[in-house]
Tab-separated table of C-alpha atoms in Angstrom:
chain	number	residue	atom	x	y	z
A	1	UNK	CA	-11.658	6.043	-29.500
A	2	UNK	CA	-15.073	6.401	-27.948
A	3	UNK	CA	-15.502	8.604	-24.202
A	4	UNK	CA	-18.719	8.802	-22.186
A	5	UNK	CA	-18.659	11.526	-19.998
A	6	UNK	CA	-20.974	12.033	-16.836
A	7	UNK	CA	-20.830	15.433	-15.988
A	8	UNK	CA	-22.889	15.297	-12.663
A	9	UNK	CA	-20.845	13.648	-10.225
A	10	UNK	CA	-23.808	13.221	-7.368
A	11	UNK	CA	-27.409	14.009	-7.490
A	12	UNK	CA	-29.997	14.233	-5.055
A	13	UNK	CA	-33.657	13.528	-5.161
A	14	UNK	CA	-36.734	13.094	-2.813
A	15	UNK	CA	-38.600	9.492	-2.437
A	16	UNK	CA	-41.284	9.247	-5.104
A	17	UNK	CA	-39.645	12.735	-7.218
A	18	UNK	CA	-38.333	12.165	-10.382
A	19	UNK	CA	-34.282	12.751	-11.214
A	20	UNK	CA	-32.732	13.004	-14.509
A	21	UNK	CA	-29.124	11.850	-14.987
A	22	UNK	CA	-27.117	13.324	-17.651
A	23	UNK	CA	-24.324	10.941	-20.182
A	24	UNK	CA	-22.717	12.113	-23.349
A	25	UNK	CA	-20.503	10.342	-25.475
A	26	UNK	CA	-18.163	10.734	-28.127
A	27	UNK	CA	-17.852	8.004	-30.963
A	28	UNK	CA	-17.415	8.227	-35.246
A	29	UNK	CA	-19.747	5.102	-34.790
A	30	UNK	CA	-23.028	5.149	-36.444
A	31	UNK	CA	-24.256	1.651	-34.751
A	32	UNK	CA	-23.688	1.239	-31.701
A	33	UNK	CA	-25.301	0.198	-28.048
A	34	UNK	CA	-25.618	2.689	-24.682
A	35	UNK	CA	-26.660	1.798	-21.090
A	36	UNK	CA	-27.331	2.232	-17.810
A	37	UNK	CA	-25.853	0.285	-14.927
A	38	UNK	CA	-27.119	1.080	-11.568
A	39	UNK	CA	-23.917	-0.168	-8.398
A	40	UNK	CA	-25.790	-0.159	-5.220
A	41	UNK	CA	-23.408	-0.434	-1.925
A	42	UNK	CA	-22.796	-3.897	-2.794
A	43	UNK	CA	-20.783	-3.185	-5.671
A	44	UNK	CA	-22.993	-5.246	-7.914
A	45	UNK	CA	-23.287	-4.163	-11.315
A	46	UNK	CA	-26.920	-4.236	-12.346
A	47	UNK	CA	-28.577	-3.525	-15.627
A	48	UNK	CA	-30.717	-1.271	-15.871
A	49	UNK	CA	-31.525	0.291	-19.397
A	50	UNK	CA	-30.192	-0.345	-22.820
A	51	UNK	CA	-30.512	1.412	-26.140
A	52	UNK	CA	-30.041	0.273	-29.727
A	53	UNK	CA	-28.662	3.689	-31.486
A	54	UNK	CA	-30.225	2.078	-34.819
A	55	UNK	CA	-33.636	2.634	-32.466
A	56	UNK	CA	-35.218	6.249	-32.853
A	57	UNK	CA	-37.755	4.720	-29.638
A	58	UNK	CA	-36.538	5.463	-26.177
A	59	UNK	CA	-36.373	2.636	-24.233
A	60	UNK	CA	-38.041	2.241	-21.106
A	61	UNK	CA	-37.959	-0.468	-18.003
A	62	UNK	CA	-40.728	0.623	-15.571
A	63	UNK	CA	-39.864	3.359	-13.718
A	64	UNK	CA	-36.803	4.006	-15.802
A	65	UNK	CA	-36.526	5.579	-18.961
A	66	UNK	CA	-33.992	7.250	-21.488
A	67	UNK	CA	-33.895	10.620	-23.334
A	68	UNK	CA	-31.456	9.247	-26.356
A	69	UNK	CA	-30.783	12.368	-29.360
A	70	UNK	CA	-28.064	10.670	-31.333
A	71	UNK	CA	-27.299	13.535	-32.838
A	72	UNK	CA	-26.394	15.451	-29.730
A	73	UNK	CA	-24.542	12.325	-28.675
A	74	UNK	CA	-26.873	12.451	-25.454
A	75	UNK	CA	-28.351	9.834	-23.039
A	76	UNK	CA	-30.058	10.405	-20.221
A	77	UNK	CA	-31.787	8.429	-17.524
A	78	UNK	CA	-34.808	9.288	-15.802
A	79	UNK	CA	-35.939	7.661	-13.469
A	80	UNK	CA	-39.701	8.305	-12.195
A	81	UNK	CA	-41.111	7.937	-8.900
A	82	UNK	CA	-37.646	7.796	-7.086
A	83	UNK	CA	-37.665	4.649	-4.412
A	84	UNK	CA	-35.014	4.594	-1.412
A	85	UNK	CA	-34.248	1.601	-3.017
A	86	UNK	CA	-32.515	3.241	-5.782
A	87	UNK	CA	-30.195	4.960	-4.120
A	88	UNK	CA	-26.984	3.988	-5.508
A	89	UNK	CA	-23.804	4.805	-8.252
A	90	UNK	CA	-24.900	4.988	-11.799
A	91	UNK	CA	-22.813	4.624	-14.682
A	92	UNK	CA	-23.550	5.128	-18.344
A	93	UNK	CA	-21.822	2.657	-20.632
A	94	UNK	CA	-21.258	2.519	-24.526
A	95	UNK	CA	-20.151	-0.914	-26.667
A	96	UNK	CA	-19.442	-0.655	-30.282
A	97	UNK	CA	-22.438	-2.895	-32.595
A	98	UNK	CA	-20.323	-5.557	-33.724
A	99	UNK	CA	-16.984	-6.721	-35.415
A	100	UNK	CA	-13.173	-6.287	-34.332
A	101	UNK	CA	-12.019	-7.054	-31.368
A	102	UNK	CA	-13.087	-5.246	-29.089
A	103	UNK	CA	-16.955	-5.351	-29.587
A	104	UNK	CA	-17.250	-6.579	-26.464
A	105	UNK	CA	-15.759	-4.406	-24.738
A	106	UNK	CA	-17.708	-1.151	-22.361
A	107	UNK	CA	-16.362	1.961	-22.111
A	108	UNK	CA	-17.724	3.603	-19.176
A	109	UNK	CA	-18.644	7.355	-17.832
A	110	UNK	CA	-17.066	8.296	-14.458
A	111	UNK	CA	-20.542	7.686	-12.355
A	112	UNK	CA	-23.095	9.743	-10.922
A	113	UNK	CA	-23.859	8.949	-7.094
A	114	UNK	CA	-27.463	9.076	-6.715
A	115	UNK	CA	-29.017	10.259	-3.164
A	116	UNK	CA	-32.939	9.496	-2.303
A	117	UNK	CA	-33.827	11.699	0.549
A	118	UNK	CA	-37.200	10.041	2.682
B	1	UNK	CA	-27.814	-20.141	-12.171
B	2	UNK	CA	-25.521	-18.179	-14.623
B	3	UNK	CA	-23.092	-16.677	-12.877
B	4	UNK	CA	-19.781	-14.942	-12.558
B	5	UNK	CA	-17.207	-15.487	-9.813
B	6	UNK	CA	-14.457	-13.942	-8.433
B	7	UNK	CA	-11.634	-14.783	-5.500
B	8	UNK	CA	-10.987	-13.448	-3.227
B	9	UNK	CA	-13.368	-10.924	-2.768
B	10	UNK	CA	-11.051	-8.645	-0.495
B	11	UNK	CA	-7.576	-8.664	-0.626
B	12	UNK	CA	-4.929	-6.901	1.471
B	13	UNK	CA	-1.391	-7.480	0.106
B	14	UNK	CA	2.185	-5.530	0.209
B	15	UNK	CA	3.978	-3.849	-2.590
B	16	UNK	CA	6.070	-6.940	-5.239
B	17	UNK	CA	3.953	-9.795	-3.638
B	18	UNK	CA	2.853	-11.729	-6.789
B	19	UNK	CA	-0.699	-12.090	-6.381
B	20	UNK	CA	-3.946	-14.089	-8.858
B	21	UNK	CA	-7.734	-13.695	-8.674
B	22	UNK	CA	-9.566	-15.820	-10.040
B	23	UNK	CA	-12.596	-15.585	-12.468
B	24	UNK	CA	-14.916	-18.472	-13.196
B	25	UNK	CA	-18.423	-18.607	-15.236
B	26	UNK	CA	-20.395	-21.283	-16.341
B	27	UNK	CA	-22.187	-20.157	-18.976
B	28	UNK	CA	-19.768	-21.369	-21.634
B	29	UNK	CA	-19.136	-17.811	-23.007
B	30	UNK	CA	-16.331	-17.019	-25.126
B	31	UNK	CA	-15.396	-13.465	-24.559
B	32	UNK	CA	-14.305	-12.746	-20.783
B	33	UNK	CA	-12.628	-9.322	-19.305
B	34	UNK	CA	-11.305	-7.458	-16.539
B	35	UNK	CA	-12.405	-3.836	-15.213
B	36	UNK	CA	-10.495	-1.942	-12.374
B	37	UNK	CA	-12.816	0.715	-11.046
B	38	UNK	CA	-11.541	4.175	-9.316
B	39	UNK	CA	-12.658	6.979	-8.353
B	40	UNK	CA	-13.588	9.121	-10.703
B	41	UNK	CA	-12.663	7.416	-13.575
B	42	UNK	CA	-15.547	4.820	-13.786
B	43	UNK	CA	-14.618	1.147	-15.153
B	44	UNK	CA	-11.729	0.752	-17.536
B	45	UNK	CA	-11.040	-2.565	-19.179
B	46	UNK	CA	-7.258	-4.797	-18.348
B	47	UNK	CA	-7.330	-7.168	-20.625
B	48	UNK	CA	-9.966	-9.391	-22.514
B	49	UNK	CA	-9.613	-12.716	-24.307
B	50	UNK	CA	-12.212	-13.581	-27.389
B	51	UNK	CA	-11.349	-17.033	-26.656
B	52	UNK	CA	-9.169	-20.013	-24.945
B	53	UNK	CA	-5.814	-19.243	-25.487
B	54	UNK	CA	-6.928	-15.788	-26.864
B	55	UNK	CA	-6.368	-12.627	-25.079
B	56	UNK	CA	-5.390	-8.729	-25.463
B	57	UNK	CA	-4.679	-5.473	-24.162
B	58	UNK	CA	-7.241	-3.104	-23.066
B	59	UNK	CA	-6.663	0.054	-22.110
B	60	UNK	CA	-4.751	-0.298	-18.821
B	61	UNK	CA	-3.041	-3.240	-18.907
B	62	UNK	CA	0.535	-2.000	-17.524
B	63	UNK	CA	1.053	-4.426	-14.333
B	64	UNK	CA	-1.163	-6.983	-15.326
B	65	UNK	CA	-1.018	-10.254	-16.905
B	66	UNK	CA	-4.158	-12.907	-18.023
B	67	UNK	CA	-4.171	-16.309	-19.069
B	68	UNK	CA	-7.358	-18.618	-20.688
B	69	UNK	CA	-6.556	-22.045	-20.919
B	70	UNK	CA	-9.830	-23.027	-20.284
B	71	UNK	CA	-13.114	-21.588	-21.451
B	72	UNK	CA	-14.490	-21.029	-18.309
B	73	UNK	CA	-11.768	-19.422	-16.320
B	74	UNK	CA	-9.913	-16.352	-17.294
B	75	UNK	CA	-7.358	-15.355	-14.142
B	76	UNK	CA	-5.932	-11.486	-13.346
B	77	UNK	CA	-2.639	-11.940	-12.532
B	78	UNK	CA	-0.299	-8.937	-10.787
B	79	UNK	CA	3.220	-10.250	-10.397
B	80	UNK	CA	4.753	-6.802	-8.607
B	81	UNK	CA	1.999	-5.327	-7.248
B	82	UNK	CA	2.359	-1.769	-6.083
B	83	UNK	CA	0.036	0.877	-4.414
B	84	UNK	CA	-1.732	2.494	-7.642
B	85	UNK	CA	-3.007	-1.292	-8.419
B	86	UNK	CA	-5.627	-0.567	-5.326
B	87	UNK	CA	-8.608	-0.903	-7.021
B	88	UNK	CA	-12.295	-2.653	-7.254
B	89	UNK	CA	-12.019	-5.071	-10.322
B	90	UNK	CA	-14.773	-6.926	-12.154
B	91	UNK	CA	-14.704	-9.864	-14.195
B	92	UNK	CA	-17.360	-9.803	-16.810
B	93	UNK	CA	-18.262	-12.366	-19.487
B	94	UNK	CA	-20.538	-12.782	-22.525
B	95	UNK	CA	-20.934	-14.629	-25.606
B	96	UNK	CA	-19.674	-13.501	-29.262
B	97	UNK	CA	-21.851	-12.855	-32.010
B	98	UNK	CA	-23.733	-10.296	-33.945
B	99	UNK	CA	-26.559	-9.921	-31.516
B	100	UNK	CA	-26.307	-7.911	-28.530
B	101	UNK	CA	-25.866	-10.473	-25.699
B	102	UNK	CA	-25.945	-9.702	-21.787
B	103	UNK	CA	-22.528	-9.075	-20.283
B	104	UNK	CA	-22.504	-10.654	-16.622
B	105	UNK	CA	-20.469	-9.489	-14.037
B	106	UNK	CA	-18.615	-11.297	-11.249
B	107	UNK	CA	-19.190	-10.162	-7.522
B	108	UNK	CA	-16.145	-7.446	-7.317
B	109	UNK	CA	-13.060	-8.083	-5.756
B	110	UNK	CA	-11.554	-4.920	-3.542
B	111	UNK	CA	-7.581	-5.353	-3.521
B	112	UNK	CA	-5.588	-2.511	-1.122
B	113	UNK	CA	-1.734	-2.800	-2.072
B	114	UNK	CA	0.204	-1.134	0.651
């Protein structure tokens, strides 16, 4: 079975720093999709980042942007020029490429809570 | 607009009363699920169904029941709730295929069993 762990459980940063947040995961898998989902206080879950593991690019959105090593099993988010705005819980999520049953399905790290300080 | 829905969105109920909350989308997709959320422990899927009249376990489904009879609407049902079913839970759907396709959430609904 596949695990994400986030070992950081809250991070701090200062408006317009930059923060890196730390995911590993855990899968026999050699295809296979990560992300990023950012929960802001209103308990939305919003998309922020995906990678294709088949993809040796990093992907980026903007001020958002991924350190993937697949063979470390690592996936990181940075996120550049830190806004109040982003202030929220961030979780790192895996889903298997395709076929069975439960390709669908996200297996998700335990969060990080992420603090922007004015 | 595609969307995900979810009722009720809070939810304060006592220990064995059977309760539902609904889960709607209308973007015809054929794989739906449910996520509790704690503390902790991130989101961990219920149950999921690839289809109408298709569903399955996840990996905490003890307490829970689903049903899909119709495409769009895939229900979380707890017939006896009890405290350790307090919990944020998400509905999320997507279509099926090879591609990667967006999985959409619904709204959240907070449920305290006391």
């Amino acid at each position: 079975a596949q695990t994400v762990t986030q070992s950081q459980p809250e991070m701090s940063v200062q408006e317009a720093e930059t923060v890196t947040l730390s995911c590993t995961y855990d899968t026999s898998e050699s295809d296979y999709y990560l992300f990023w989902y950012k929960q802001p206080p209103s308990r939305q879950m919003i998309l922020v980042i995906r990678q294709e593991a088949y993809k040796q690019q990093n992907a980026t959105e903007n001020r958002f942007s991924v350190n993937f090593q697949k063979a470390a099993k690592s996936f990181s988010l940075k996120i550049s020029d830190s806004q109040l705005g982003d202030a929220a819980m961030y979780f790192c999520a895996y889903r298997r490429f395709a076929g069975g049953t439960s390709y669908g399905k996200l297996t998700f790290g335990q969060g990080t809570i992420l603090t922007v300080h004015p | 607009e595609a969307q995900v829905t979810q009722n009720p969105r809070y939810l304060i109920t006592v220990t064995g009363k059977k309760l539902t909350v609904t889960c709607s989308q209308n973007m015809n997709h054929e794989y739906m699920s449910w996520y509790r959320q704690d503390p902790g422990l991130g989101l961990r899927q219920i149950y999921y169904s690839m289809n109408v009249e298709v569903t399955d376990k996840g990996d905490v489904p003890e307490g829970y029941k689903v049903s899909r009879k119709e495409k769009r609407n895939f229900p979380l049902i707890l017939e006896s709730p009890s405290p350790n079913q307090t919990s944020l839970y998400f509905c999320a759907s997507t279509e099926t295929g090879l591609a990667l396709k967006t999985q959409y959430f619904g709204p959240g609904t907070r449920l305290l069993v006391l």
